[in-house]
Amino acid sequence: MKYCGECLSKLIGVIGSGSATTYAPLIVYEGSEDIVREESLVLIRDEARNLTYLGILRYLKRLEPFLNPWQRTSYVDEPSLVDSGTFPHTTGYVYIIGTIGNDGRLSTPVIPPNPGSKVYLIERADNIRLNLGSGLLIGSHKYSGIEVPLSYSALRYHILVVGATGTGKSRLVTALIREVINKSSWNVIVFDHSGLDYVPFFKEYVVNASDIVLDPLLIADNIARVGNVSNDRYLTDYITLASLTYSLCMSIKYLEEVPEELNEIMSKCKRVATECQASQGEIRGLSSVVDLDKVIDLMAISKLTWNRKCFRDLLISIAKSMGARESTLVRLSVITDLWLGDTFFKRLSNRYLLAKDLINKVFNDRLIVVDLSNEDNIVRRYIVTYMLKALWDLIDSERREVNTLIVIDEAHNYACRTCKPSVDLIARTAREGRKWGLGLVLVTQRAIDVDPDIRNNINTVLFSKLQTPSDYENISSFMSLAGLKSEYLMTLDKREFFLAGLGNPLKIPILIKVVEVK
């Protein structure tokens, strides 16, 4: 085997005719065919111009001039001739990354390599002097072991992690989170959809979503949805009024000390708090003084307890005072007692965390992991929205960068076109977040399910084996893949991902093996 004296890499072939600045045809030497693999890194040494190119091998093919499927030869009619001798050889393409300077830095190639330039295989990191700069180390090139740092700038320009179940997406993101915390000044908020992917690795930073206070309007929407009456305007009005009234009056009831400014509201809430009853006039009186933000604050301070029987009685009394028919009252009672039950109201109780509390916590601790596993999808979306809104309120009021990374697991449940209300604030973050140091990491099995308005603002993609061919087509529609074949993705093992886009210092997609996470 021949070696390059300068770089100790193995000589595997020469550049053929028809080279360009983006790719060049490769003719592989016969003795090197057993070590040449697609996605290997190679050097092209153009002695005539004293240039060294770095590239990636793709489209390897085995050819034989006498067995051309488009040309009839004597081999077709005399198969025995095959045994007497053929002349197979291997060709492929080197996709050119750049030219390597004396300092090891890469530059954009301005002229193609000369045909006849020798090509060397990089088998180890010490085969080459390559300066890719600093960054977040989440893995190294699969075959050479060269570390490929993810650029710090990728954080504010958003990252998409895509792969079928079992490819190791959560391990990759866990490695990324650790690097961000250890090597940058950024904070990280993680939304763990199942509570199984990130919670085990960051137990001391976990916040249970069941401790986060829910908006009374969301609670009303949830009750209407579970009771299958979301399209009934009258019933949803009754439920909304009951939810607001219960949240306000019962929060005041459970306060250890009632502030003086709440005395007026407390007097209007007296019958609600003692009898779980309210008339239309009482509701009108409360509506004139209610402040939704204040109600949510009171719910947190009092750790509001929800009682099914009391809420049912309040709901029925409100509906009755507003002229509801007897059949409607029975229906509301059935929804509360049978469709919802005590379990539903127990899950609403004893919540005490507000979005501003969590934002303060992440600025102090630099990391929080929100365990969403005990909530249904509607509540999960609300909590993501709640947190993003708090960050945007901070940005809008103080006009300063927040340097915070938002990691959303199973992002197709939050960032799809119909995933209201979370999709709207995720889309705003994708469009405007880079200006204010607010970045996204969306982790999903299906890239195609992410809303195009969000997808088109993502500048770095890490992808592995995909669920369907349409996902590959979708990624290639907004990210250059430089000749990468979708069929090759099916051969990838666990923790093997392609890094593409702005965060990739090598500019064209490169195959990395993600570091082991324990």
C-alpha angles and dihedrals in degrees: 000000000000121000135203104241093210099049104018089229122142119260107234106165150311137276114260130215119291101048121165136187090262102042141000133200115249128209109199122217114243094240093052100052094098094059100042114103134174113258092028117139116241140181123226111205112202102189093179092064098024091238130142118203128197117213148156125241117238140157097032112186136181111223137185120188095212095047098055108152090213095053129059114226137169089266089073095060096033107043090174088072089072089067092052094061145309133186108228120174139172127243134174144148131270110214103211118230098180147291119288118231128208089266092055094251123134124241130189109264113244100181130036120250114262118258107257093038110143120248122212128195117231106218101166137027091246091058090083141032102230126164111199095164127235127310146119112321109214097147149337136243108286099233106027099034091227109157112241110201118209108232116250089227089066090074095069094039094056133247132230120202113194131178144127120266112291098023093114102255094148092049090052092050091046089055089048093050092052091050092049092051094044101040108029140045092239125119122223132216114189124195106201107199097194101024088232105086106056107006093076091055098046104032095150091057099048122127117190112229089216087070093058115100114243124219111252089232090056090048089053091049090050093051091049092048095049090045090049093234100112091120095050105093096195096049093046089051091053092047093047093051091047092049093050094044094047093047093050102040099038091047090056090046092056096046113114090215124020114216116233093244089063096056093096092051091044091057090052090048096051098102092041092053096046105032104019087235133122134178128213090256092052091049090051090050093051092046090060093059103030120118113188095209089050091050091053091049090051091049089056096045094048096040086227117229117213117215116196096209094047093047091048092051091047092048093050093046091052093047091046093050089053093054103263116167122248091251089056091052090052090049092052090049091051091049092052098043103034109021095040107021130171094302093064093052093043089059090054094053133096097017114154111161122101127196091250089055090054093046090052089048094053091048089053101039096028092221138057129170114204110209105213096173097108096054132077120244096264092055091043090056091047092053092050089049091046092055096044091048090053090053093047091047088055092048093047093048100042101027093217137122116267098193093211129148118212114206113195116189118208087013094182086076092058107026103045119116093256096041097111132210099007097054092064096057093039087054091050090050090050091050102040108013096093090067091058103036094257110137135180133219108189114192116194147148092221121047091182091063093061112098111260091231088062097037094053091058095054114104104181127050130185111190138171134170105346133218097234139003088249089068090058091049090049094052092046090053092068103020129053109238097186100223098321110155120225090220090063091062090067090065095058120116128217114296092020113124138164114235113211138166137024096342093057112093090199092061097219124069113283130189113240134183108223116232118259111264121207 
